[in-house]
Short mmCIF file of C-alpha atoms in Angstrom, two decimals:
data_model
loop_
_atom_site.label_atom_id
_atom_site.label_comp_id
_atom_site.label_asym_id
_atom_site.label_seq_id
_atom_site.Cartn_x
_atom_site.Cartn_y
_atom_site.Cartn_z
CA MET A 1 84.37 117.19 61.20
CA ALA A 2 82.52 120.50 61.10
CA ALA A 3 79.95 119.20 63.56
CA THR A 4 82.68 118.04 65.92
CA ALA A 5 84.47 121.37 65.78
CA SER A 6 81.21 123.20 66.38
CA ALA A 7 80.38 120.97 69.37
CA LYS A 8 83.74 121.69 70.98
CA SER A 9 83.51 125.41 70.49
CA PRO A 10 81.55 126.24 73.73
CA LEU A 11 83.99 124.14 75.76
CA THR A 12 86.93 125.96 74.20
CA TRP A 13 85.40 129.30 75.10
CA ALA A 14 84.79 128.09 78.65
CA VAL A 15 88.40 126.98 78.99
CA HIS A 16 89.68 130.30 77.66
CA ALA A 17 87.39 132.21 80.02
CA GLY A 18 88.56 130.10 82.95
CA VAL A 19 92.22 130.70 82.10
CA LEU A 20 91.60 134.43 81.72
CA PHE A 21 89.88 134.50 85.11
CA LEU A 22 92.79 132.73 86.78
CA VAL A 23 95.28 135.10 85.16
CA ILE A 24 93.32 138.10 86.47
CA VAL A 25 93.02 136.61 89.95
CA TRP A 26 96.79 136.08 90.14
CA THR A 27 97.84 139.29 88.38
CA LEU A 28 95.56 141.82 90.05
CA PRO A 29 97.01 141.50 93.59
CA THR A 30 100.55 141.68 92.19
CA PHE A 31 99.68 144.81 90.22
CA GLY A 32 98.12 146.33 93.34
CA LEU A 33 101.24 145.51 95.32
CA PHE A 34 103.41 147.24 92.72
CA VAL A 35 101.20 150.35 92.65
CA SER A 36 101.32 150.52 96.44
CA SER A 37 105.11 150.23 96.42
CA ILE A 38 105.51 153.45 94.39
CA ARG A 39 102.88 155.52 96.22
CA ASP A 40 103.56 158.17 98.81
CA LYS A 41 103.57 156.55 102.25
CA ASP A 42 101.04 159.03 103.69
CA GLN A 43 98.57 158.37 100.87
CA LEU A 44 99.16 154.63 101.09
CA ALA A 45 98.23 154.65 104.77
CA VAL A 46 94.78 156.18 104.20
CA SER A 47 93.54 154.73 100.90
CA GLY A 48 93.77 151.58 98.81
CA TRP A 49 95.87 151.15 95.67
CA TRP A 50 92.77 151.35 93.44
CA THR A 51 92.45 155.04 94.42
CA ALA A 52 96.05 155.78 93.38
CA LEU A 53 94.98 157.97 90.44
CA THR A 54 92.51 160.06 92.45
CA ALA A 55 93.12 162.73 95.04
CA SER A 56 93.19 161.48 98.61
CA GLU A 57 92.05 163.18 101.81
CA GLN A 58 94.27 163.07 104.88
CA ARG A 59 93.59 164.40 108.33
CA LYS A 60 96.60 166.08 109.89
CA ILE A 61 97.61 168.17 112.87
CA GLY A 62 99.90 171.15 112.60
CA ARG A 63 101.09 174.02 114.72
CA THR A 64 101.21 177.72 114.12
CA ALA A 65 104.32 179.79 114.54
CA ALA A 66 105.54 180.41 118.09
CA PRO A 67 103.91 183.27 120.05
CA ASP A 68 107.13 185.30 119.90
CA THR A 69 106.46 185.86 116.17
CA GLN A 70 103.13 187.63 116.76
CA ILE A 71 102.51 191.10 115.46
CA GLU A 72 100.12 193.82 116.60
CA GLU A 73 97.63 195.17 114.09
CA ASN A 74 94.88 197.66 115.02
CA GLY A 75 95.03 196.67 118.67
CA LYS A 76 94.85 192.94 117.87
CA TYR A 77 97.58 190.32 118.27
CA VAL A 78 98.02 188.30 115.11
CA LEU A 79 99.84 185.05 114.26
CA LYS A 80 100.37 184.39 110.55
CA GLY A 81 101.97 181.65 108.48
CA ASN A 82 101.34 178.63 106.29
CA ILE A 83 100.49 175.27 107.80
CA LEU A 84 101.27 173.28 104.65
CA ASP A 85 104.86 174.50 104.30
CA ASP A 86 106.19 172.83 101.14
CA ALA A 87 103.57 170.05 100.98
CA SER A 88 101.28 169.84 97.98
CA GLY A 89 97.52 169.72 98.18
CA ALA A 90 94.66 171.93 99.29
CA ILE A 91 92.96 172.24 102.66
CA THR A 92 89.25 171.50 102.55
CA LYS A 93 88.31 171.50 106.24
CA PHE A 94 89.85 172.65 109.50
CA GLY A 95 89.00 172.71 113.17
CA VAL A 96 90.12 174.30 116.41
CA ARG A 97 89.22 171.37 118.69
CA SER A 98 90.30 167.72 118.55
CA GLN A 99 86.67 166.66 118.96
CA GLN A 100 85.71 168.55 115.78
CA PRO A 101 88.73 168.45 113.42
CA SER A 102 86.57 169.30 110.38
CA ALA A 103 84.18 171.84 111.84
CA PHE A 104 84.91 174.63 109.36
CA THR A 105 85.39 174.91 105.62
CA ALA A 106 88.62 176.32 104.28
CA GLY A 107 88.38 180.11 104.09
CA ASP A 108 85.92 180.39 106.99
CA THR A 109 86.69 181.82 110.41
CA GLY A 110 86.32 179.71 113.53
CA GLU A 111 86.30 180.70 117.20
CA MET A 112 88.96 179.19 119.43
CA PRO A 113 88.32 178.13 123.06
CA ASN A 114 90.05 181.27 124.40
CA GLY A 115 87.83 183.54 122.30
CA ALA A 116 90.40 184.18 119.57
CA MET A 117 89.49 183.78 115.92
CA MET A 118 91.20 181.44 113.43
CA THR A 119 91.07 181.56 109.64
CA VAL A 120 92.63 178.91 107.41
CA ASP A 121 92.66 179.21 103.61
CA ALA A 122 92.79 176.40 101.09
CA ASN A 123 96.45 177.09 100.28
CA GLY A 124 97.41 176.65 103.94
CA ASP A 125 97.66 180.31 104.95
CA TYR A 126 96.35 180.85 108.47
CA GLN A 127 95.66 183.86 110.65
CA LEU A 128 94.95 183.82 114.37
CA VAL A 129 93.59 187.06 115.86
CA SER A 130 93.25 187.70 119.60
CA ASP A 131 92.48 190.66 121.83
CA LYS A 132 95.18 189.50 124.27
CA PRO A 133 98.83 188.75 123.57
CA TRP A 134 99.67 185.15 122.70
CA THR A 135 101.66 183.42 125.41
CA GLY A 136 103.64 180.21 125.74
CA SER A 137 106.62 178.74 123.95
CA ARG A 138 104.82 176.62 121.35
CA GLY A 139 102.41 177.40 118.56
CA LYS A 140 98.70 176.58 118.68
CA ARG A 141 97.41 173.35 117.19
CA ILE A 142 95.42 173.35 113.96
CA PHE A 143 93.40 170.32 112.87
CA TYR A 144 92.91 170.21 109.12
CA THR A 145 91.95 167.95 106.24
CA VAL A 146 94.08 168.22 103.12
CA LYS A 147 93.13 166.90 99.69
CA ALA A 148 96.36 165.89 97.99
CA PRO A 149 96.82 164.92 94.33
CA PRO A 150 98.24 161.47 93.50
CA ARG A 151 101.94 161.26 94.24
CA PHE A 152 104.27 158.49 93.06
CA THR A 153 107.82 158.09 94.27
CA LEU A 154 110.75 155.66 94.36
CA GLU A 155 111.61 156.73 97.88
CA ASN A 156 110.19 153.50 99.31
CA TYR A 157 112.64 151.43 97.26
CA ALA A 158 115.48 153.78 98.15
CA ASN A 159 114.75 153.38 101.88
CA VAL A 160 114.83 149.60 101.58
CA LEU A 161 117.98 149.49 99.45
CA ARG A 162 119.78 151.88 101.80
CA ALA A 163 118.98 149.71 104.81
CA ASN A 164 122.07 148.71 106.77
CA GLY A 165 123.11 145.13 106.11
CA LEU A 166 120.79 144.51 103.17
CA GLY A 167 123.63 143.57 100.82
CA GLN A 168 125.06 141.05 103.29
CA SER A 169 121.59 139.56 103.79
CA PHE A 170 121.22 139.19 100.03
CA ILE A 171 124.49 137.26 99.88
CA ASN A 172 123.40 135.15 102.87
CA SER A 173 120.19 134.22 101.06
CA LEU A 174 122.13 133.13 97.98
CA THR A 175 124.51 131.14 100.20
CA VAL A 176 121.55 129.33 101.74
CA THR A 177 119.39 128.90 98.65
CA ILE A 178 121.80 127.64 95.98
CA PRO A 179 123.21 124.66 97.94
CA SER A 180 119.77 123.92 99.41
CA THR A 181 118.46 123.58 95.85
CA VAL A 182 121.36 121.64 94.33
CA ILE A 183 121.92 119.11 97.15
CA PRO A 184 118.38 117.64 97.26
CA ILE A 185 118.31 117.44 93.44
CA LEU A 186 121.53 115.40 93.42
CA ILE A 187 120.35 113.03 96.13
CA ALA A 188 116.80 112.72 94.79
CA ALA A 189 117.97 111.97 91.24
CA PHE A 190 119.92 108.91 92.40
CA ALA A 191 117.07 107.75 94.66
CA ALA A 192 114.44 108.28 91.94
CA TYR A 193 116.38 106.18 89.43
CA ALA A 194 116.79 103.39 91.97
CA LEU A 195 113.11 103.39 92.86
CA ALA A 196 112.06 103.49 89.21
CA TRP A 197 114.35 100.98 87.48
CA MET A 198 116.31 98.94 90.03
CA LYS A 199 114.81 95.83 91.60
CA PHE A 200 115.55 95.30 95.30
CA PRO A 201 113.61 94.16 98.41
CA GLY A 202 111.49 96.82 100.09
CA ARG A 203 111.24 99.13 97.07
CA ALA A 204 107.46 99.43 97.35
CA LEU A 205 107.73 100.27 101.06
CA LEU A 206 110.27 102.98 100.33
CA ILE A 207 107.98 104.51 97.71
CA ALA A 208 105.08 104.45 100.18
CA ALA A 209 107.29 106.07 102.85
CA VAL A 210 108.27 108.87 100.46
CA VAL A 211 104.61 109.55 99.65
CA GLY A 212 103.78 109.54 103.36
CA LEU A 213 106.51 112.05 104.14
CA LEU A 214 104.88 114.52 101.75
CA VAL A 215 102.09 115.13 104.27
CA VAL A 216 104.32 115.65 107.35
CA PRO A 217 103.98 119.33 108.44
CA LEU A 218 107.20 121.30 108.45
CA GLN A 219 106.47 122.91 111.80
CA MET A 220 105.96 119.48 113.41
CA SER A 221 109.50 118.30 112.63
CA LEU A 222 111.47 121.50 113.20
CA ILE A 223 112.29 121.07 116.89
CA PRO A 224 113.10 117.30 116.77
CA LEU A 225 115.33 117.89 113.76
CA LEU A 226 117.09 120.79 115.47
CA ARG A 227 117.76 118.74 118.59
CA LEU A 228 119.07 115.87 116.50
CA TYR A 229 121.40 118.20 114.63
CA ASN A 230 122.68 119.84 117.82
CA GLU A 231 123.37 116.47 119.46
CA ALA A 232 125.18 115.24 116.36
CA GLY A 233 127.13 118.50 116.25
CA LEU A 234 128.31 118.04 119.84
CA ILE A 235 129.62 114.57 118.99
CA LEU A 236 131.32 115.66 115.75
CA GLY A 237 132.49 119.04 117.04
CA VAL A 238 130.34 121.03 114.61
CA PRO A 239 128.96 124.31 116.02
CA ALA A 240 125.25 125.07 115.93
CA LYS A 241 123.70 127.79 113.75
CA THR A 242 125.82 127.17 110.67
CA TYR A 243 125.10 127.02 106.96
CA VAL A 244 125.64 123.25 107.01
CA GLY A 245 122.70 122.86 109.37
CA ILE A 246 120.28 124.86 107.26
CA TRP A 247 121.47 123.10 104.08
CA LEU A 248 120.72 119.74 105.66
CA ALA A 249 117.35 120.98 106.97
CA HIS A 250 116.17 122.24 103.59
CA THR A 251 117.50 119.06 101.96
CA GLY A 252 115.49 116.91 104.34
CA PHE A 253 112.31 118.94 103.86
CA GLY A 254 112.68 118.99 100.07
CA LEU A 255 113.67 115.37 99.42
CA PRO A 256 110.19 113.73 99.59
CA LEU A 257 108.73 115.98 96.88
CA ALA A 258 111.93 115.74 94.81
CA ILE A 259 112.03 111.95 94.90
CA TYR A 260 108.31 111.63 94.16
CA LEU A 261 108.44 114.06 91.24
CA LEU A 262 111.62 112.68 89.69
CA ARG A 263 110.61 109.04 90.20
CA ASN A 264 107.37 109.57 88.27
CA TYR A 265 109.28 111.20 85.43
CA ILE A 266 112.11 108.66 85.25
CA ALA A 267 109.68 105.74 85.43
CA GLY A 268 107.97 107.09 82.31
CA LEU A 269 111.10 106.99 80.19
CA PRO A 270 111.05 104.37 77.38
CA ARG A 271 112.03 100.93 78.63
CA GLU A 272 113.63 100.11 75.29
CA ILE A 273 116.37 102.69 75.91
CA MET A 274 117.30 101.13 79.24
CA GLU A 275 117.28 97.58 77.87
CA SER A 276 119.39 98.54 74.85
CA ALA A 277 121.95 100.22 77.11
CA LYS A 278 122.18 97.15 79.33
CA VAL A 279 122.60 94.89 76.28
CA ASP A 280 125.53 97.09 75.24
CA GLY A 281 127.10 96.47 78.64
CA ALA A 282 126.29 99.77 80.36
CA SER A 283 126.06 99.73 84.15
CA ASP A 284 123.26 101.36 86.12
CA PHE A 285 125.55 104.28 86.89
CA ASP A 286 126.37 104.78 83.21
CA ILE A 287 122.68 104.59 82.28
CA PHE A 288 121.80 107.10 84.98
CA LEU A 289 124.60 109.50 84.12
CA LYS A 290 124.53 109.40 80.31
CA ILE A 291 120.87 108.64 79.52
CA VAL A 292 118.53 109.34 82.44
CA LEU A 293 119.96 112.67 83.61
CA PRO A 294 119.90 114.38 80.17
CA LEU A 295 116.37 113.11 79.51
CA SER A 296 115.18 114.15 82.99
CA PHE A 297 116.17 117.81 82.72
CA PRO A 298 112.53 119.06 82.55
CA ALA A 299 111.72 117.31 85.83
CA LEU A 300 114.94 118.55 87.44
CA ALA A 301 114.19 122.11 86.34
CA SER A 302 110.59 122.00 87.57
CA PHE A 303 111.67 120.84 91.03
CA ALA A 304 114.50 123.38 91.07
CA ILE A 305 111.91 126.14 90.60
CA PHE A 306 109.81 124.94 93.54
CA GLN A 307 112.77 124.36 95.83
CA PHE A 308 114.45 127.67 94.98
CA LEU A 309 111.26 129.68 95.53
CA TRP A 310 110.51 127.96 98.82
CA VAL A 311 114.02 128.31 100.25
CA TRP A 312 114.46 131.91 99.05
CA ASN A 313 111.22 133.03 100.66
CA ASP A 314 111.73 130.99 103.84
CA LEU A 315 112.01 132.73 107.18
CA LEU A 316 111.05 130.11 109.79
CA VAL A 317 113.73 127.52 108.98
CA ALA A 318 116.38 130.25 108.63
CA MET A 319 115.55 131.65 112.08
CA VAL A 320 115.68 128.20 113.70
CA PHE A 321 118.79 126.75 112.04
CA LEU A 322 120.83 129.84 111.15
CA GLY A 323 120.09 132.53 113.70
CA ASN A 324 119.49 136.29 113.64
CA GLY A 325 123.04 137.66 113.69
CA ASP A 326 123.98 140.41 111.24
CA ASP A 327 126.37 138.06 109.46
CA GLN A 328 123.74 135.29 109.27
CA LEU A 329 120.44 137.08 108.71
CA VAL A 330 118.83 136.20 105.38
CA LEU A 331 117.00 138.69 103.16
CA THR A 332 113.51 137.86 104.45
CA GLY A 333 114.72 138.34 108.03
CA ARG A 334 116.31 141.70 107.20
CA LEU A 335 113.14 142.92 105.50
CA ARG A 336 111.10 141.78 108.49
CA GLU A 337 113.24 143.96 110.75
CA LEU A 338 112.61 146.98 108.51
CA LEU A 339 108.88 146.66 109.15
CA GLY A 340 109.27 147.35 112.85
CA SER A 341 107.67 145.52 115.73
CA ARG A 342 104.11 146.35 114.67
CA GLY A 343 104.50 145.74 110.95
CA GLY A 344 102.62 148.91 110.04
CA ASN A 345 105.06 150.36 107.53
CA TRP A 346 103.14 149.40 104.42
CA GLU A 347 105.46 151.33 102.10
CA ILE A 348 108.41 149.24 103.32
CA LEU A 349 106.42 146.01 103.05
CA THR A 350 105.33 146.57 99.45
CA ALA A 351 108.73 147.74 98.22
CA SER A 352 110.46 144.88 100.04
CA ALA A 353 108.14 142.37 98.39
CA PHE A 354 109.22 143.42 94.89
CA ILE A 355 112.89 143.58 95.81
CA SER A 356 112.77 140.06 97.26
CA ILE A 357 111.04 138.52 94.20
CA ILE A 358 113.56 139.76 91.63
CA VAL A 359 115.81 136.69 91.87
CA PRO A 360 112.96 134.11 92.02
CA LEU A 361 111.37 135.72 88.97
CA CYS A 362 114.62 135.37 87.02
CA VAL A 363 114.83 131.70 88.00
CA PHE A 364 111.18 131.06 87.15
CA PHE A 365 111.23 132.71 83.72
CA GLY A 366 114.53 131.02 82.94
CA LEU A 367 113.16 127.53 83.64
CA GLN A 368 109.38 127.92 83.22
CA ARG A 369 109.28 126.22 79.82
CA TYR A 370 110.24 122.97 81.56
CA LEU A 371 107.76 123.34 84.42
CA VAL A 372 104.63 121.85 82.86
CA ARG A 373 106.56 119.09 81.08
CA GLY A 374 108.22 118.08 84.31
CA LEU A 375 105.01 118.10 86.35
CA LEU A 376 102.85 116.20 83.86
CA ALA A 377 105.42 113.60 82.85
CA GLY A 378 104.71 110.22 84.37
CA SER A 379 101.10 111.08 85.19
CA VAL A 380 99.79 108.63 82.56
CA LYS A 381 102.42 105.93 82.35
CA GLY A 382 104.59 104.84 85.27
CA GLY A 383 107.10 102.16 86.14
#
């Protein structure tokens, strides 16, 4: 026994190391996303999340006070002020030309194109001195590099939560997701029991068809399914772009995986239980309702996790079957609009990501203890 335990020890360490590696690979990006979501948006735009605890350098452009604020000292015309205003940080470099924004060190004096002299201190104080009066209606441009300390804020989350229509989009997502999770589970549970324990012609072909549907790309069937739904809606008088349409779409896309997963689980249930129930006079419906469903809860919960996560995070199907109206837009669509047309608002993107995963995380942690049991059941013994 000691020799056996010793022989397995390296394998155990390898498994533990592999699990630790996978945990790090999955956790590190999420941690980086969270750090980015609470960083100042200016610092986030110029440096990665791993530099969040170090000072960051940002190149900026500012303007001096207007020429009408100039004063005359010893025959010179002087403009004074502070370029940083209320911002934190210290200026390290500055320049007087756009081609050389970091030509001078803070505290030095640089010559401007018109012959005037400019001095910028580390605290942002500037002084422009000229032999001639300053003219124009706007201040002169100053190019400077500021080294700012790390700054963390909840302003990114506040901007997302204050977005117009976010609450309605949250309700829309729940309205889409809950029925789109429950309906395929109800249908798939009946179908899985029939394919596992009921004998009828064509059962093997149906099982093969379900497995084949697992590999059909979603994008390939979107347009045909939408046309079919619209044509059926015209006949039945049902308008397009309704919740019924998106419920049916998500049900159709989720049924193959649901039937396959539940069928494997139900087929692995003890045959003796089924035979004893039939000897006692129970019908297939009674067996399914009173025996199979309670025993199949791990498989039902594991599929519910997958289906809920997929539907909650979906954007493509929602845009096609539900539309983009304010009263129909789901949460992912609303967050997409906050990013703008170019998608460059990283502070909105990172904060939106954590706001959108709150509900899926609650569902996952509530049902995760059933996940592995539901996925592995039926992998060794099947009907």
